Amino acid sequence: MHDYHVHSNYSDGAFLQRMVDAAASAGLDGVGIADHCNVFPSEDARRHRRALGFNLDLTYERRREAIEDVCERADVRVFDAVEMDYHPDHEDEIREFLDDTGFDYAVGSVHDLDGVNVHFAAHFADKSEEERRALVDRYFEKLVALVDSELFAIAAHPDLVERNPHLRGFATDDHYERVADAFERSRTVPEINAGRLLDDYGEFHPAPEFLDTLADRGVDVTVGTDSHEPDVIAPRIEAIEEELTERGLESVTVAE
Ligand SMILES: [Zn+2]
Ligand SMILES: [Zn+2]
């Protein structure tokens, strides 16, 4: 099995070597180092990546050499991948960056709503129900645009809003159908993401009903544990394997 979505210390994860060692111990055939990367041209976005140290747009060549070094000693195939922030207004910048850099594959993510990361629960706590509904609508609109852009091999955590308790529960069948339509016509594959499976949220992305909709349409998934620490890779892989077996789903290979 290939886990196409883990992080390293080239964004917000643990040391690259530790992540690769853990992937090998988990019995994986391949692991994709998909560190965060943002190329939005706004000053806000620049400030944000400076503040967080999300500098892969500047450090990918150094990381590439590190991956090559690690590969020589690793018992697991290691992919030089990226998790790109997506916004419909910045497709040109993203396309140019991906064309210039030549990663093994790219994962695309909608992380922001209202200019704020979906993870920041507090920002959404004071919103009215109507506002939250509109934000979740907007999330799925952006996700459909991401899939239609054909920029990415993989669409990450396709219902990220569910992990925020203030945005949870507003996704509808109509959203799921629209996203499934987009996946049917695109090269982009959704991932089954275990980033919050063993935490507070306790579900995969996509949530069970969403995964049902995708499976009914014959849309396959890639595997992504979205691990930031080495010790969570094995239990998340085990849980994903169980889920796929139970559902009779095959995982898609995007790089080998
Ligand atoms: Zn993400
Ligand atoms: Zn991630």
PDB file of C-alpha atoms and ligand atoms in Angstrom:
ATOM      1  CA  MET A   1       0.000   0.000   0.000  1.00  0.00           C
ATOM      2  CA  HIS A   2       1.055   3.581  -0.679  1.00  0.00           C
ATOM      3  CA  ASP A   3       0.408   6.430   1.734  1.00  0.00           C
ATOM      4  CA  TYR A   4       0.478   9.498  -0.486  1.00  0.00           C
ATOM      5  CA  HIS A   5       0.057  12.140   2.188  1.00  0.00           C
ATOM      6  CA  VAL A   6       2.445  12.624   5.084  1.00  0.00           C
ATOM      7  CA  HIS A   7       4.258  15.725   6.276  1.00  0.00           C
ATOM      8  CA  SER A   8       7.864  16.312   7.289  1.00  0.00           C
ATOM      9  CA  ASN A   9       9.816  19.087   8.971  1.00  0.00           C
ATOM     10  CA  TYR A  10       9.858  20.847   5.600  1.00  0.00           C
ATOM     11  CA  SER A  11       6.417  22.082   6.739  1.00  0.00           C
ATOM     12  CA  ASP A  12       4.673  21.113   9.983  1.00  0.00           C
ATOM     13  CA  GLY A  13       5.679  17.481  10.457  1.00  0.00           C
ATOM     14  CA  ALA A  14       8.432  15.564  12.248  1.00  0.00           C
ATOM     15  CA  PHE A  15      11.910  14.987  10.817  1.00  0.00           C
ATOM     16  CA  LEU A  16      11.857  13.503   7.329  1.00  0.00           C
ATOM     17  CA  GLN A  17      13.988  10.509   8.329  1.00  0.00           C
ATOM     18  CA  ARG A  18      11.661   9.615  11.214  1.00  0.00           C
ATOM     19  CA  MET A  19       8.584   9.807   8.968  1.00  0.00           C
ATOM     20  CA  VAL A  20      10.207   7.571   6.348  1.00  0.00           C
ATOM     21  CA  ASP A  21      11.409   5.051   8.964  1.00  0.00           C
ATOM     22  CA  ALA A  22       7.893   4.893  10.415  1.00  0.00           C
ATOM     23  CA  ALA A  23       6.393   4.364   6.956  1.00  0.00           C
ATOM     24  CA  ALA A  24       8.797   1.463   6.370  1.00  0.00           C
ATOM     25  CA  SER A  25       7.954  -0.039   9.790  1.00  0.00           C
ATOM     26  CA  ALA A  26       4.251   0.233   8.979  1.00  0.00           C
ATOM     27  CA  GLY A  27       4.892  -2.081   6.035  1.00  0.00           C
ATOM     28  CA  LEU A  28       4.095   0.480   3.354  1.00  0.00           C
ATOM     29  CA  ASP A  29       5.404   0.026  -0.191  1.00  0.00           C
ATOM     30  CA  GLY A  30       5.562   3.763  -0.733  1.00  0.00           C
ATOM     31  CA  VAL A  31       5.197   7.007   1.158  1.00  0.00           C
ATOM     32  CA  GLY A  32       4.620  10.463  -0.303  1.00  0.00           C
ATOM     33  CA  ILE A  33       6.123  13.434   1.496  1.00  0.00           C
ATOM     34  CA  ALA A  34       3.448  16.035   0.789  1.00  0.00           C
ATOM     35  CA  ASP A  35       4.540  19.129   2.664  1.00  0.00           C
ATOM     36  CA  HIS A  36       2.412  22.260   2.716  1.00  0.00           C
ATOM     37  CA  CYS A  37       3.091  24.783   0.013  1.00  0.00           C
ATOM     38  CA  ASN A  38       1.426  28.059  -0.830  1.00  0.00           C
ATOM     39  CA  VAL A  39       2.152  30.278  -3.822  1.00  0.00           C
ATOM     40  CA  PHE A  40      -0.694  32.804  -3.530  1.00  0.00           C
ATOM     41  CA  PRO A  41       0.706  36.216  -4.469  1.00  0.00           C
ATOM     42  CA  SER A  42      -1.088  38.315  -1.818  1.00  0.00           C
ATOM     43  CA  GLU A  43       0.779  39.980   1.039  1.00  0.00           C
ATOM     44  CA  ASP A  44      -1.515  38.171   3.499  1.00  0.00           C
ATOM     45  CA  ALA A  45      -0.478  34.822   2.068  1.00  0.00           C
ATOM     46  CA  ARG A  46       3.199  35.792   2.209  1.00  0.00           C
ATOM     47  CA  ARG A  47       2.855  36.837   5.837  1.00  0.00           C
ATOM     48  CA  HIS A  48       1.038  33.609   6.628  1.00  0.00           C
ATOM     49  CA  ARG A  49       3.731  31.341   5.156  1.00  0.00           C
ATOM     50  CA  ARG A  50       6.468  33.349   6.843  1.00  0.00           C
ATOM     51  CA  ALA A  51       4.679  33.058  10.184  1.00  0.00           C
ATOM     52  CA  LEU A  52       4.150  29.309   9.884  1.00  0.00           C
ATOM     53  CA  GLY A  53       7.448  28.513   8.195  1.00  0.00           C
ATOM     54  CA  PHE A  54       5.645  26.950   5.225  1.00  0.00           C
ATOM     55  CA  ASN A  55       8.547  27.587   2.847  1.00  0.00           C
ATOM     56  CA  LEU A  56       8.494  24.662   0.466  1.00  0.00           C
ATOM     57  CA  ASP A  57       8.204  27.088  -2.468  1.00  0.00           C
ATOM     58  CA  LEU A  58      11.772  28.092  -1.533  1.00  0.00           C
ATOM     59  CA  THR A  59      13.144  24.835  -0.079  1.00  0.00           C
ATOM     60  CA  TYR A  60      11.795  22.119  -2.380  1.00  0.00           C
ATOM     61  CA  GLU A  61      15.192  21.591  -4.054  1.00  0.00           C
ATOM     62  CA  ARG A  62      16.902  21.111  -0.708  1.00  0.00           C
ATOM     63  CA  ARG A  63      14.131  18.746   0.370  1.00  0.00           C
ATOM     64  CA  ARG A  64      14.462  16.875  -2.922  1.00  0.00           C
ATOM     65  CA  GLU A  65      18.131  16.192  -2.178  1.00  0.00           C
ATOM     66  CA  ALA A  66      17.235  15.081   1.345  1.00  0.00           C
ATOM     67  CA  ILE A  67      14.612  12.691  -0.070  1.00  0.00           C
ATOM     68  CA  GLU A  68      17.191  11.270  -2.466  1.00  0.00           C
ATOM     69  CA  ASP A  69      19.589  10.685   0.447  1.00  0.00           C
ATOM     70  CA  VAL A  70      16.879   9.052   2.559  1.00  0.00           C
ATOM     71  CA  CYS A  71      15.819   6.871  -0.397  1.00  0.00           C
ATOM     72  CA  GLU A  72      19.244   5.276  -0.598  1.00  0.00           C
ATOM     73  CA  ARG A  73      18.832   3.743   2.846  1.00  0.00           C
ATOM     74  CA  ALA A  74      15.055   3.317   3.025  1.00  0.00           C
ATOM     75  CA  ASP A  75      13.053   0.083   2.831  1.00  0.00           C
ATOM     76  CA  VAL A  76      10.179   2.015   1.345  1.00  0.00           C
ATOM     77  CA  ARG A  77       9.728   3.980  -1.848  1.00  0.00           C
ATOM     78  CA  VAL A  78       9.690   7.721  -1.067  1.00  0.00           C
ATOM     79  CA  PHE A  79       7.862  10.216  -3.275  1.00  0.00           C
ATOM     80  CA  ASP A  80       8.754  13.852  -3.642  1.00  0.00           C
ATOM     81  CA  ALA A  81       5.249  15.304  -3.387  1.00  0.00           C
ATOM     82  CA  VAL A  82       3.524  18.484  -2.298  1.00  0.00           C
ATOM     83  CA  GLU A  83       0.268  19.556  -0.651  1.00  0.00           C
ATOM     84  CA  MET A  84      -0.619  22.793  -2.430  1.00  0.00           C
ATOM     85  CA  ASP A  85      -3.095  25.287  -1.090  1.00  0.00           C
ATOM     86  CA  TYR A  86      -5.714  25.842  -3.778  1.00  0.00           C
ATOM     87  CA  HIS A  87      -7.783  28.911  -4.545  1.00  0.00           C
ATOM     88  CA  PRO A  88      -9.678  29.411  -7.810  1.00  0.00           C
ATOM     89  CA  ASP A  89      -8.147  32.898  -8.218  1.00  0.00           C
ATOM     90  CA  HIS A  90      -4.579  31.573  -8.152  1.00  0.00           C
ATOM     91  CA  GLU A  91      -4.640  28.696 -10.621  1.00  0.00           C
ATOM     92  CA  ASP A  92      -2.063  30.361 -12.902  1.00  0.00           C
ATOM     93  CA  GLU A  93       0.497  30.725 -10.094  1.00  0.00           C
ATOM     94  CA  ILE A  94      -0.076  27.135  -8.971  1.00  0.00           C
ATOM     95  CA  ARG A  95       0.183  25.754 -12.522  1.00  0.00           C
ATOM     96  CA  GLU A  96       3.396  27.651 -13.210  1.00  0.00           C
ATOM     97  CA  PHE A  97       4.946  26.497  -9.930  1.00  0.00           C
ATOM     98  CA  LEU A  98       4.008  22.847 -10.508  1.00  0.00           C
ATOM     99  CA  ASP A  99       5.277  22.957 -14.118  1.00  0.00           C
ATOM    100  CA  ASP A 100       8.586  24.463 -13.009  1.00  0.00           C
ATOM    101  CA  THR A 101       9.211  22.153 -10.067  1.00  0.00           C
ATOM    102  CA  GLY A 102       8.227  18.702 -11.364  1.00  0.00           C
ATOM    103  CA  PHE A 103       7.139  16.962  -8.163  1.00  0.00           C
ATOM    104  CA  ASP A 104       6.295  13.247  -8.441  1.00  0.00           C
ATOM    105  CA  TYR A 105       2.662  14.309  -7.964  1.00  0.00           C
ATOM    106  CA  ALA A 106       0.697  17.106  -6.342  1.00  0.00           C
ATOM    107  CA  VAL A 107      -2.036  16.978  -3.728  1.00  0.00           C
ATOM    108  CA  GLY A 108      -4.465  19.919  -3.815  1.00  0.00           C
ATOM    109  CA  SER A 109      -6.206  21.305  -0.736  1.00  0.00           C
ATOM    110  CA  VAL A 110      -8.849  23.841   0.125  1.00  0.00           C
ATOM    111  CA  HIS A 111      -7.713  24.934   3.592  1.00  0.00           C
ATOM    112  CA  ASP A 112      -9.154  28.446   3.824  1.00  0.00           C
ATOM    113  CA  LEU A 113     -12.638  29.860   4.073  1.00  0.00           C
ATOM    114  CA  ASP A 114     -13.307  33.505   4.587  1.00  0.00           C
ATOM    115  CA  GLY A 115      -9.504  33.961   4.352  1.00  0.00           C
ATOM    116  CA  VAL A 116      -9.062  31.843   7.502  1.00  0.00           C
ATOM    117  CA  ASN A 117      -7.857  28.265   7.914  1.00  0.00           C
ATOM    118  CA  VAL A 118     -10.792  25.916   8.510  1.00  0.00           C
ATOM    119  CA  HIS A 119      -8.904  24.553  11.538  1.00  0.00           C
ATOM    120  CA  PHE A 120      -9.303  27.792  13.493  1.00  0.00           C
ATOM    121  CA  ALA A 121     -12.521  26.921  15.260  1.00  0.00           C
ATOM    122  CA  ALA A 122     -12.767  30.216  17.125  1.00  0.00           C
ATOM    123  CA  HIS A 123     -13.171  32.264  13.956  1.00  0.00           C
ATOM    124  CA  PHE A 124     -16.321  30.356  13.020  1.00  0.00           C
ATOM    125  CA  ALA A 125     -17.860  30.092  16.496  1.00  0.00           C
ATOM    126  CA  ASP A 126     -19.689  33.434  16.325  1.00  0.00           C
ATOM    127  CA  LYS A 127     -21.168  32.940  12.866  1.00  0.00           C
ATOM    128  CA  SER A 128     -24.908  32.538  12.431  1.00  0.00           C
ATOM    129  CA  GLU A 129     -26.268  29.275  11.102  1.00  0.00           C
ATOM    130  CA  GLU A 130     -26.975  30.965   7.788  1.00  0.00           C
ATOM    131  CA  GLU A 131     -23.386  32.204   7.544  1.00  0.00           C
ATOM    132  CA  ARG A 132     -22.012  28.769   8.347  1.00  0.00           C
ATOM    133  CA  ARG A 133     -24.224  27.191   5.731  1.00  0.00           C
ATOM    134  CA  ALA A 134     -22.961  29.715   3.174  1.00  0.00           C
ATOM    135  CA  LEU A 135     -19.343  29.012   4.141  1.00  0.00           C
ATOM    136  CA  VAL A 136     -19.814  25.272   3.731  1.00  0.00           C
ATOM    137  CA  ASP A 137     -21.434  25.957   0.327  1.00  0.00           C
ATOM    138  CA  ARG A 138     -18.397  28.013  -0.566  1.00  0.00           C
ATOM    139  CA  TYR A 139     -16.084  25.238   0.582  1.00  0.00           C
ATOM    140  CA  PHE A 140     -17.670  22.713  -1.770  1.00  0.00           C
ATOM    141  CA  GLU A 141     -17.721  25.267  -4.597  1.00  0.00           C
ATOM    142  CA  LYS A 142     -13.956  25.689  -4.210  1.00  0.00           C
ATOM    143  CA  LEU A 143     -13.453  21.933  -4.004  1.00  0.00           C
ATOM    144  CA  VAL A 144     -15.334  21.422  -7.298  1.00  0.00           C
ATOM    145  CA  ALA A 145     -13.158  24.146  -8.860  1.00  0.00           C
ATOM    146  CA  LEU A 146     -10.053  22.364  -7.525  1.00  0.00           C
ATOM    147  CA  VAL A 147     -11.127  19.078  -9.118  1.00  0.00           C
ATOM    148  CA  ASP A 148     -12.091  20.796 -12.384  1.00  0.00           C
ATOM    149  CA  SER A 149      -8.764  22.636 -12.532  1.00  0.00           C
ATOM    150  CA  GLU A 150      -7.005  19.300 -13.295  1.00  0.00           C
ATOM    151  CA  LEU A 151      -3.964  20.690 -11.500  1.00  0.00           C
ATOM    152  CA  PHE A 152      -3.639  17.844  -9.016  1.00  0.00           C
ATOM    153  CA  ALA A 153      -3.369  14.057  -8.924  1.00  0.00           C
ATOM    154  CA  ILE A 154      -5.129  13.991  -5.550  1.00  0.00           C
ATOM    155  CA  ALA A 155      -7.741  16.122  -3.794  1.00  0.00           C
ATOM    156  CA  ALA A 156      -6.974  16.096  -0.072  1.00  0.00           C
ATOM    157  CA  HIS A 157      -9.508  15.611   2.749  1.00  0.00           C
ATOM    158  CA  PRO A 158     -12.525  16.408   0.536  1.00  0.00           C
ATOM    159  CA  ASP A 159     -14.772  17.457   3.417  1.00  0.00           C
ATOM    160  CA  LEU A 160     -12.281  19.273   5.643  1.00  0.00           C
ATOM    161  CA  VAL A 161     -15.088  21.478   7.038  1.00  0.00           C
ATOM    162  CA  GLU A 162     -16.397  18.484   9.006  1.00  0.00           C
ATOM    163  CA  ARG A 163     -13.384  18.593  11.297  1.00  0.00           C
ATOM    164  CA  ASN A 164     -14.454  21.983  12.601  1.00  0.00           C
ATOM    165  CA  PRO A 165     -17.366  21.494  15.045  1.00  0.00           C
ATOM    166  CA  HIS A 166     -18.827  24.884  14.028  1.00  0.00           C
ATOM    167  CA  LEU A 167     -18.984  23.897  10.368  1.00  0.00           C
ATOM    168  CA  ARG A 168     -19.900  20.254  10.874  1.00  0.00           C
ATOM    169  CA  GLY A 169     -23.208  18.854   9.709  1.00  0.00           C
ATOM    170  CA  PHE A 170     -23.955  21.404   6.979  1.00  0.00           C
ATOM    171  CA  ALA A 171     -22.773  19.262   4.069  1.00  0.00           C
ATOM    172  CA  THR A 172     -25.684  18.018   1.979  1.00  0.00           C
ATOM    173  CA  ASP A 173     -26.343  15.213  -0.525  1.00  0.00           C
ATOM    174  CA  ASP A 174     -26.344  17.918  -3.172  1.00  0.00           C
ATOM    175  CA  HIS A 175     -22.789  18.904  -2.233  1.00  0.00           C
ATOM    176  CA  TYR A 176     -21.705  15.270  -2.356  1.00  0.00           C
ATOM    177  CA  GLU A 177     -23.347  14.738  -5.755  1.00  0.00           C
ATOM    178  CA  ARG A 178     -21.743  17.836  -7.226  1.00  0.00           C
ATOM    179  CA  VAL A 179     -18.292  16.824  -6.012  1.00  0.00           C
ATOM    180  CA  ALA A 180     -18.804  13.243  -7.248  1.00  0.00           C
ATOM    181  CA  ASP A 181     -19.797  14.652 -10.684  1.00  0.00           C
ATOM    182  CA  ALA A 182     -16.553  16.615 -10.740  1.00  0.00           C
ATOM    183  CA  PHE A 183     -14.431  13.597  -9.800  1.00  0.00           C
ATOM    184  CA  GLU A 184     -16.129  11.522 -12.502  1.00  0.00           C
ATOM    185  CA  ARG A 185     -14.978  13.945 -15.186  1.00  0.00           C
ATOM    186  CA  SER A 186     -11.477  14.651 -13.800  1.00  0.00           C
ATOM    187  CA  ARG A 187      -8.085  12.952 -13.528  1.00  0.00           C
ATOM    188  CA  THR A 188      -8.017  14.092  -9.897  1.00  0.00           C
ATOM    189  CA  VAL A 189      -8.701  11.364  -7.352  1.00  0.00           C
ATOM    190  CA  PRO A 190     -10.086  11.962  -3.846  1.00  0.00           C
ATOM    191  CA  GLU A 191      -8.158  10.546  -0.924  1.00  0.00           C
ATOM    192  CA  ILE A 192      -9.426   8.675   2.069  1.00  0.00           C
ATOM    193  CA  ASN A 193      -7.784  10.797   4.754  1.00  0.00           C
ATOM    194  CA  ALA A 194      -7.235   9.551   8.298  1.00  0.00           C
ATOM    195  CA  GLY A 195      -5.899  12.850   9.678  1.00  0.00           C
ATOM    196  CA  ARG A 196      -8.585  13.107  12.392  1.00  0.00           C
ATOM    197  CA  LEU A 197      -9.775   9.495  12.561  1.00  0.00           C
ATOM    198  CA  LEU A 198      -8.127   8.726  15.885  1.00  0.00           C
ATOM    199  CA  ASP A 199      -8.699  12.202  17.361  1.00  0.00           C
ATOM    200  CA  ASP A 200     -11.601  14.393  18.393  1.00  0.00           C
ATOM    201  CA  TYR A 201     -13.461  14.074  15.065  1.00  0.00           C
ATOM    202  CA  GLY A 202     -13.226  10.283  14.792  1.00  0.00           C
ATOM    203  CA  GLU A 203     -14.178   9.878  11.116  1.00  0.00           C
ATOM    204  CA  PHE A 204     -12.364   9.664   7.834  1.00  0.00           C
ATOM    205  CA  HIS A 205     -12.566  12.387   5.254  1.00  0.00           C
ATOM    206  CA  PRO A 206     -14.777  11.841   3.308  1.00  0.00           C
ATOM    207  CA  ALA A 207     -17.434  11.145   5.962  1.00  0.00           C
ATOM    208  CA  PRO A 208     -19.265   7.788   5.581  1.00  0.00           C
ATOM    209  CA  GLU A 209     -22.206   9.126   3.525  1.00  0.00           C
ATOM    210  CA  PHE A 210     -19.892  11.062   1.242  1.00  0.00           C
ATOM    211  CA  LEU A 211     -17.727   7.986   0.730  1.00  0.00           C
ATOM    212  CA  ASP A 212     -20.915   6.027  -0.089  1.00  0.00           C
ATOM    213  CA  THR A 213     -21.783   8.586  -2.782  1.00  0.00           C
ATOM    214  CA  LEU A 214     -18.306   8.367  -4.301  1.00  0.00           C
ATOM    215  CA  ALA A 215     -18.254   4.555  -4.139  1.00  0.00           C
ATOM    216  CA  ASP A 216     -21.714   4.361  -5.794  1.00  0.00           C
ATOM    217  CA  ARG A 217     -20.299   6.351  -8.702  1.00  0.00           C
ATOM    218  CA  GLY A 218     -17.275   4.099  -8.963  1.00  0.00           C
ATOM    219  CA  VAL A 219     -14.941   6.930  -7.907  1.00  0.00           C
ATOM    220  CA  ASP A 220     -11.813   5.354  -6.396  1.00  0.00           C
ATOM    221  CA  VAL A 221      -9.644   6.853  -3.677  1.00  0.00           C
ATOM    222  CA  THR A 222      -5.991   7.158  -2.784  1.00  0.00           C
ATOM    223  CA  VAL A 223      -4.704   6.531   0.719  1.00  0.00           C
ATOM    224  CA  GLY A 224      -3.526   9.471   2.830  1.00  0.00           C
ATOM    225  CA  THR A 225      -2.860   9.238   6.545  1.00  0.00           C
ATOM    226  CA  ASP A 226      -2.008  12.963   6.655  1.00  0.00           C
ATOM    227  CA  SER A 227       0.447  12.105   9.424  1.00  0.00           C
ATOM    228  CA  HIS A 228       2.601  14.771  11.031  1.00  0.00           C
ATOM    229  CA  GLU A 229       4.139  12.425  13.602  1.00  0.00           C
ATOM    230  CA  PRO A 230       5.737   9.031  12.916  1.00  0.00           C
ATOM    231  CA  ASP A 231       3.842   6.989  15.498  1.00  0.00           C
ATOM    232  CA  VAL A 232       0.407   7.615  13.950  1.00  0.00           C
ATOM    233  CA  ILE A 233       1.229   6.223  10.513  1.00  0.00           C
ATOM    234  CA  ALA A 234       0.829   2.517  11.378  1.00  0.00           C
ATOM    235  CA  PRO A 235      -2.500   2.737  13.270  1.00  0.00           C
ATOM    236  CA  ARG A 236      -3.991   5.019  10.613  1.00  0.00           C
ATOM    237  CA  ILE A 237      -2.876   2.697   7.805  1.00  0.00           C
ATOM    238  CA  GLU A 238      -4.394  -0.241   9.631  1.00  0.00           C
ATOM    239  CA  ALA A 239      -7.714   1.606   9.994  1.00  0.00           C
ATOM    240  CA  ILE A 240      -7.754   2.624   6.321  1.00  0.00           C
ATOM    241  CA  GLU A 241      -6.986  -0.934   5.226  1.00  0.00           C
ATOM    242  CA  GLU A 242      -9.908  -2.197   7.291  1.00  0.00           C
ATOM    243  CA  GLU A 243     -12.263   0.426   5.866  1.00  0.00           C
ATOM    244  CA  LEU A 244     -11.269  -0.314   2.266  1.00  0.00           C
ATOM    245  CA  THR A 245     -11.607  -4.067   2.782  1.00  0.00           C
ATOM    246  CA  GLU A 246     -15.000  -3.661   4.419  1.00  0.00           C
ATOM    247  CA  ARG A 247     -16.219  -1.551   1.521  1.00  0.00           C
ATOM    248  CA  GLY A 248     -14.561  -3.660  -1.145  1.00  0.00           C
ATOM    249  CA  LEU A 249     -12.693  -0.581  -2.393  1.00  0.00           C
ATOM    250  CA  GLU A 250      -9.325  -0.600  -4.124  1.00  0.00           C
ATOM    251  CA  SER A 251      -6.872   2.225  -3.590  1.00  0.00           C
ATOM    252  CA  VAL A 252      -5.574   4.028  -6.653  1.00  0.00           C
ATOM    253  CA  THR A 253      -1.874   4.220  -7.498  1.00  0.00           C
ATOM    254  CA  VAL A 254      -0.791   7.682  -8.617  1.00  0.00           C
ATOM    255  CA  ALA A 255       2.980   7.143  -8.338  1.00  0.00           C
ATOM    256  CA  GLU A 256       5.050   4.002  -8.115  1.00  0.00           C
TER     257      GLU A 256
HETATM  258 ZN    ZN B   1      -4.425  19.593   4.425  1.00  0.00          ZN
HETATM  259 ZN    ZN B   2      -1.776  17.390   5.045  1.00  0.00          ZN
END
